[in-house]
Amino acid sequence: GEEVAQTPKHLVRGEGQKAKLYCAPIKGHSYVFWYQQVLKNEFKFLISFQNENVFDETGMPKERFSAKCLPNSPCSLEIQATKLEDSAVYFCASSLTTQGGYTFGSGTRLTVV
Amino acid sequence: KQEVTQIPAALSVPEGENLVLNCSFTDSAIYNLQWFRQDPGKGLTSLLLIQSSQREQTSGRLNASLDKSSGRSTLYIAASQPGDSATYLCAVYTDKLIFGTGTRLQVFP
């Protein structure tokens, strides 16, 4: 079946290093979403894209975090100068609409040491 | 701002019990509601998706209801099994998916 592919599965970075995470959405899905899951299960919305355009970035930290979805390339989430509190699992999802039926990837576990 | 709360936060029960997990949301203007399961260290497994025009959905031993006007949903698990042990997440769709706080369920033999 079709799936949302996230790479890498695990990423370890020293504090201050850059981290880049990738997400390949399901072909034909117009929307891509990034979520951050920290301890205690809290899921925080970061950003969404409609095709290559930012749709909603209200959850993105203003500094250090950036994301892109370029044509014919996996989407990416980049964290400049990582901090210990960035340690989390980052999930990507894609969908035909914003209103339901998101398909989630298996996540990237980022550990900042 | 939409907020989604789940009660209880944690639940430990013996095998065979029927369970009710509760979810409440502050803004009734939602499109759909979805229940997920997450096993420790794993991703999300979709359990049930309830469209805003529906009142409930059923899959096997799981039944989820939705009352939009009161901002509530319940997930009913019949005849619980140790394999049901996981965290259960309720989430509502607005222009994005907003997750609840989760219920950590442990079913012991």
mmCIF file of C-alpha atoms in Angstrom:
data_model
loop_
_atom_site.group_PDB
_atom_site.id
_atom_site.type_symbol
_atom_site.label_atom_id
_atom_site.label_comp_id
_atom_site.label_asym_id
_atom_site.label_seq_id
_atom_site.Cartn_x
_atom_site.Cartn_y
_atom_site.Cartn_z
ATOM 1 C CA GLY A 1 0.000 0.000 0.000
ATOM 2 C CA GLU A 2 0.967 3.649 -0.199
ATOM 3 C CA GLU A 3 2.722 5.184 2.723
ATOM 4 C CA VAL A 4 4.312 8.386 3.927
ATOM 5 C CA ALA A 5 8.042 7.781 4.059
ATOM 6 C CA GLN A 6 10.104 9.586 6.669
ATOM 7 C CA THR A 7 13.880 9.506 6.846
ATOM 8 C CA PRO A 8 15.970 9.003 8.799
ATOM 9 C CA LYS A 9 14.253 6.959 11.506
ATOM 10 C CA HIS A 10 16.731 8.123 14.115
ATOM 11 C CA LEU A 11 18.973 11.174 14.208
ATOM 12 C CA VAL A 12 21.448 12.190 16.888
ATOM 13 C CA ARG A 13 22.914 15.674 16.922
ATOM 14 C CA GLY A 14 25.137 17.550 19.303
ATOM 15 C CA GLU A 15 23.759 20.771 20.671
ATOM 16 C CA GLY A 16 24.261 23.531 18.133
ATOM 17 C CA GLN A 17 24.407 21.213 15.143
ATOM 18 C CA LYS A 18 21.947 21.265 12.257
ATOM 19 C CA ALA A 19 19.289 18.589 11.814
ATOM 20 C CA LYS A 20 17.396 17.893 8.607
ATOM 21 C CA LEU A 21 14.436 15.564 8.378
ATOM 22 C CA TYR A 22 12.722 14.350 5.240
ATOM 23 C CA CYS A 23 9.200 13.327 4.310
ATOM 24 C CA ALA A 24 7.934 11.842 1.069
ATOM 25 C CA PRO A 25 4.136 12.251 0.973
ATOM 26 C CA ILE A 26 1.765 9.929 -0.776
ATOM 27 C CA LYS A 27 1.654 10.685 -4.468
ATOM 28 C CA GLY A 28 -1.340 12.828 -5.294
ATOM 29 C CA HIS A 29 -1.780 14.219 -1.789
ATOM 30 C CA SER A 30 -1.798 18.008 -1.906
ATOM 31 C CA TYR A 31 -1.244 18.644 1.795
ATOM 32 C CA VAL A 32 1.708 17.871 4.014
ATOM 33 C CA PHE A 33 1.765 18.408 7.766
ATOM 34 C CA TRP A 34 4.577 18.315 10.324
ATOM 35 C CA TYR A 35 3.998 17.524 13.999
ATOM 36 C CA GLN A 36 6.362 17.372 16.941
ATOM 37 C CA GLN A 37 5.751 14.859 19.728
ATOM 38 C CA VAL A 38 7.621 15.504 22.918
ATOM 39 C CA LEU A 39 7.418 13.559 26.162
ATOM 40 C CA LYS A 40 3.999 12.876 27.694
ATOM 41 C CA ASN A 41 2.505 12.281 24.262
ATOM 42 C CA GLU A 42 1.784 15.913 23.452
ATOM 43 C CA PHE A 43 1.484 16.402 19.686
ATOM 44 C CA LYS A 44 2.298 19.904 18.558
ATOM 45 C CA PHE A 45 1.374 21.115 15.079
ATOM 46 C CA LEU A 46 4.305 22.829 13.383
ATOM 47 C CA ILE A 47 3.502 23.649 9.770
ATOM 48 C CA SER A 48 1.437 22.570 6.778
ATOM 49 C CA PHE A 49 1.915 22.873 3.048
ATOM 50 C CA GLN A 50 -0.463 22.902 0.133
ATOM 51 C CA ASN A 51 1.739 21.577 -2.617
ATOM 52 C CA GLU A 52 4.890 23.705 -2.393
ATOM 53 C CA ASN A 53 3.213 26.614 -0.644
ATOM 54 C CA VAL A 54 3.103 27.170 3.086
ATOM 55 C CA PHE A 55 -0.527 26.751 4.173
ATOM 56 C CA ASP A 56 -0.306 27.271 7.915
ATOM 57 C CA GLU A 57 2.874 27.985 9.853
ATOM 58 C CA THR A 58 1.326 29.088 13.124
ATOM 59 C CA GLY A 59 3.080 26.346 15.065
ATOM 60 C CA MET A 60 6.580 26.892 13.754
ATOM 61 C CA PRO A 61 9.113 28.366 16.151
ATOM 62 C CA LYS A 62 10.185 31.670 14.668
ATOM 63 C CA GLU A 63 13.852 30.981 15.029
ATOM 64 C CA ARG A 64 15.916 27.964 13.982
ATOM 65 C CA PHE A 65 13.065 25.980 12.324
ATOM 66 C CA SER A 66 12.379 26.025 8.615
ATOM 67 C CA ALA A 67 10.575 23.740 6.188
ATOM 68 C CA LYS A 68 10.174 23.295 2.462
ATOM 69 C CA CYS A 69 8.149 21.245 0.015
ATOM 70 C CA LEU A 70 9.648 21.569 -3.443
ATOM 71 C CA PRO A 71 8.306 19.917 -6.589
ATOM 72 C CA ASN A 72 9.665 16.437 -7.281
ATOM 73 C CA SER A 73 11.570 16.327 -3.982
ATOM 74 C CA PRO A 74 10.790 15.069 -0.490
ATOM 75 C CA CYS A 75 9.574 17.729 1.910
ATOM 76 C CA SER A 76 12.099 18.722 4.557
ATOM 77 C CA LEU A 77 12.136 20.127 8.073
ATOM 78 C CA GLU A 78 15.390 21.726 9.140
ATOM 79 C CA ILE A 79 16.470 22.811 12.582
ATOM 80 C CA GLN A 80 19.452 25.108 12.781
ATOM 81 C CA ALA A 81 21.557 25.115 15.948
ATOM 82 C CA THR A 82 19.632 22.381 17.719
ATOM 83 C CA LYS A 83 18.874 22.625 21.426
ATOM 84 C CA LEU A 84 18.236 19.910 23.981
ATOM 85 C CA GLU A 85 14.511 20.741 24.019
ATOM 86 C CA ASP A 86 14.276 19.942 20.303
ATOM 87 C CA SER A 87 14.627 16.263 21.210
ATOM 88 C CA ALA A 88 11.344 14.717 20.101
ATOM 89 C CA VAL A 89 9.743 12.527 17.494
ATOM 90 C CA TYR A 90 8.800 14.459 14.383
ATOM 91 C CA PHE A 91 5.865 13.093 12.424
ATOM 92 C CA CYS A 92 4.886 13.967 8.900
ATOM 93 C CA ALA A 93 1.432 13.373 7.433
ATOM 94 C CA SER A 94 -0.110 13.878 4.022
ATOM 95 C CA SER A 95 -3.690 14.170 2.862
ATOM 96 C CA LEU A 96 -5.960 15.127 -0.009
ATOM 97 C CA THR A 97 -7.617 17.778 2.149
ATOM 98 C CA THR A 98 -7.094 19.483 5.493
ATOM 99 C CA GLN A 99 -10.364 18.121 6.831
ATOM 100 C CA GLY A 100 -9.715 14.459 7.361
ATOM 101 C CA GLY A 101 -7.992 11.227 6.547
ATOM 102 C CA TYR A 102 -4.377 12.123 7.195
ATOM 103 C CA THR A 103 -1.845 9.373 6.626
ATOM 104 C CA PHE A 104 1.071 9.556 9.045
ATOM 105 C CA GLY A 105 4.626 8.459 8.559
ATOM 106 C CA SER A 106 6.432 6.416 11.194
ATOM 107 C CA GLY A 107 8.333 9.435 12.477
ATOM 108 C CA THR A 108 11.916 10.571 12.943
ATOM 109 C CA ARG A 109 13.298 10.415 16.472
ATOM 110 C CA LEU A 110 15.667 13.333 17.004
ATOM 111 C CA THR A 111 17.944 13.196 20.000
ATOM 112 C CA VAL A 112 20.020 16.264 20.825
ATOM 113 C CA VAL A 113 22.909 15.559 23.170
ATOM 114 C CA LYS B 1 -8.341 28.295 20.198
ATOM 115 C CA GLN B 2 -9.399 24.670 19.950
ATOM 116 C CA GLU B 3 -8.382 22.527 22.908
ATOM 117 C CA VAL B 4 -8.870 18.785 23.128
ATOM 118 C CA THR B 5 -8.860 17.051 26.496
ATOM 119 C CA GLN B 6 -8.974 13.346 27.278
ATOM 120 C CA ILE B 7 -10.095 11.733 30.485
ATOM 121 C CA PRO B 8 -8.780 9.705 32.167
ATOM 122 C CA ALA B 9 -5.106 10.378 31.545
ATOM 123 C CA ALA B 10 -4.257 6.820 32.525
ATOM 124 C CA LEU B 11 -6.230 3.655 33.100
ATOM 125 C CA SER B 12 -5.219 0.211 34.347
ATOM 126 C CA VAL B 13 -7.797 -2.567 34.187
ATOM 127 C CA PRO B 14 -7.982 -6.366 34.262
ATOM 128 C CA GLU B 15 -8.570 -8.228 31.053
ATOM 129 C CA GLY B 16 -12.195 -8.573 29.977
ATOM 130 C CA GLU B 17 -13.496 -5.236 31.195
ATOM 131 C CA ASN B 18 -15.509 -2.915 28.986
ATOM 132 C CA LEU B 19 -13.915 0.526 28.824
ATOM 133 C CA VAL B 20 -14.964 4.063 28.017
ATOM 134 C CA LEU B 21 -12.419 6.681 27.052
ATOM 135 C CA ASN B 22 -13.585 10.276 26.940
ATOM 136 C CA CYS B 23 -12.613 13.147 24.698
ATOM 137 C CA SER B 24 -13.861 16.722 24.860
ATOM 138 C CA PHE B 25 -13.165 19.665 22.587
ATOM 139 C CA THR B 26 -13.849 23.340 23.170
ATOM 140 C CA ASP B 27 -14.970 24.423 19.681
ATOM 141 C CA SER B 28 -17.752 22.434 18.029
ATOM 142 C CA ALA B 29 -16.846 23.765 14.569
ATOM 143 C CA ILE B 30 -14.959 20.664 13.500
ATOM 144 C CA TYR B 31 -15.034 18.716 10.268
ATOM 145 C CA ASN B 32 -14.249 15.252 11.549
ATOM 146 C CA LEU B 33 -12.892 13.451 14.589
ATOM 147 C CA GLN B 34 -10.457 10.579 14.626
ATOM 148 C CA TRP B 35 -9.252 8.116 17.246
ATOM 149 C CA PHE B 36 -5.699 6.796 17.060
ATOM 150 C CA ARG B 37 -3.669 4.276 18.934
ATOM 151 C CA GLN B 38 0.030 4.676 19.643
ATOM 152 C CA ASP B 39 2.190 1.890 21.000
ATOM 153 C CA PRO B 40 5.322 2.879 22.955
ATOM 154 C CA GLY B 41 8.017 4.183 20.655
ATOM 155 C CA LYS B 42 5.858 3.650 17.598
ATOM 156 C CA GLY B 43 3.824 5.689 15.155
ATOM 157 C CA LEU B 44 0.094 6.279 14.967
ATOM 158 C CA THR B 45 -2.469 3.673 14.026
ATOM 159 C CA SER B 46 -5.829 5.005 12.908
ATOM 160 C CA LEU B 47 -8.732 3.318 14.683
ATOM 161 C CA LEU B 48 -11.887 5.165 13.695
ATOM 162 C CA LEU B 49 -12.717 8.300 11.729
ATOM 163 C CA ILE B 50 -16.088 9.916 12.429
ATOM 164 C CA GLN B 51 -17.331 12.491 9.982
ATOM 165 C CA SER B 52 -19.104 15.514 11.424
ATOM 166 C CA SER B 53 -22.449 14.349 10.027
ATOM 167 C CA GLN B 54 -22.135 10.964 11.734
ATOM 168 C CA ARG B 55 -22.970 10.023 15.300
ATOM 169 C CA GLU B 56 -20.830 6.912 15.629
ATOM 170 C CA GLN B 57 -18.491 4.453 13.980
ATOM 171 C CA THR B 58 -17.770 0.837 14.821
ATOM 172 C CA SER B 59 -14.875 -1.468 14.083
ATOM 173 C CA GLY B 60 -14.737 -4.849 15.774
ATOM 174 C CA ARG B 61 -14.651 -4.325 19.534
ATOM 175 C CA LEU B 62 -14.329 -0.564 19.150
ATOM 176 C CA ASN B 63 -17.183 1.905 18.981
ATOM 177 C CA ALA B 64 -16.745 5.659 18.857
ATOM 178 C CA SER B 65 -19.504 8.213 19.246
ATOM 179 C CA LEU B 66 -19.538 11.905 18.452
ATOM 180 C CA ASP B 67 -21.743 14.651 19.858
ATOM 181 C CA LYS B 68 -20.574 17.803 18.132
ATOM 182 C CA SER B 69 -22.967 20.149 19.885
ATOM 183 C CA SER B 70 -21.689 19.203 23.306
ATOM 184 C CA GLY B 71 -18.082 18.871 22.173
ATOM 185 C CA ARG B 72 -17.689 15.258 23.216
ATOM 186 C CA SER B 73 -16.611 11.915 21.838
ATOM 187 C CA THR B 74 -16.280 8.575 23.541
ATOM 188 C CA LEU B 75 -14.356 5.483 22.550
ATOM 189 C CA TYR B 76 -15.861 2.274 23.844
ATOM 190 C CA ILE B 77 -13.642 -0.813 23.985
ATOM 191 C CA ALA B 78 -15.480 -4.057 24.603
ATOM 192 C CA ALA B 79 -13.938 -7.047 26.339
ATOM 193 C CA SER B 80 -10.494 -5.503 26.718
ATOM 194 C CA GLN B 81 -7.369 -7.585 26.084
ATOM 195 C CA PRO B 82 -3.705 -7.153 27.065
ATOM 196 C CA GLY B 83 -3.004 -6.372 23.404
ATOM 197 C CA ASP B 84 -5.155 -3.259 23.748
ATOM 198 C CA SER B 85 -2.513 -1.727 26.007
ATOM 199 C CA ALA B 86 -1.371 1.495 24.335
ATOM 200 C CA THR B 87 -1.981 5.230 24.370
ATOM 201 C CA TYR B 88 -5.245 6.292 22.764
ATOM 202 C CA LEU B 89 -5.420 9.694 21.134
ATOM 203 C CA CYS B 90 -8.460 11.626 20.059
ATOM 204 C CA ALA B 91 -7.958 14.310 17.419
ATOM 205 C CA VAL B 92 -10.252 16.833 15.743
ATOM 206 C CA TYR B 93 -10.002 18.234 12.257
ATOM 207 C CA THR B 94 -10.360 21.940 11.748
ATOM 208 C CA ASP B 95 -7.984 23.322 9.131
ATOM 209 C CA LYS B 96 -5.443 21.002 10.699
ATOM 210 C CA LEU B 97 -5.523 18.049 13.050
ATOM 211 C CA ILE B 98 -5.469 18.943 16.733
ATOM 212 C CA PHE B 99 -4.604 16.143 19.122
ATOM 213 C CA GLY B 100 -5.917 15.461 22.564
ATOM 214 C CA THR B 101 -3.817 14.831 25.613
ATOM 215 C CA GLY B 102 -4.107 11.032 25.364
ATOM 216 C CA THR B 103 -5.221 8.187 27.614
ATOM 217 C CA ARG B 104 -2.582 5.625 28.541
ATOM 218 C CA LEU B 105 -4.296 2.251 28.849
ATOM 219 C CA GLN B 106 -2.872 -0.840 30.480
ATOM 220 C CA VAL B 107 -4.822 -4.086 30.401
ATOM 221 C CA PHE B 108 -3.359 -6.792 32.612
ATOM 222 C CA PRO B 109 -4.046 -10.530 32.365
#
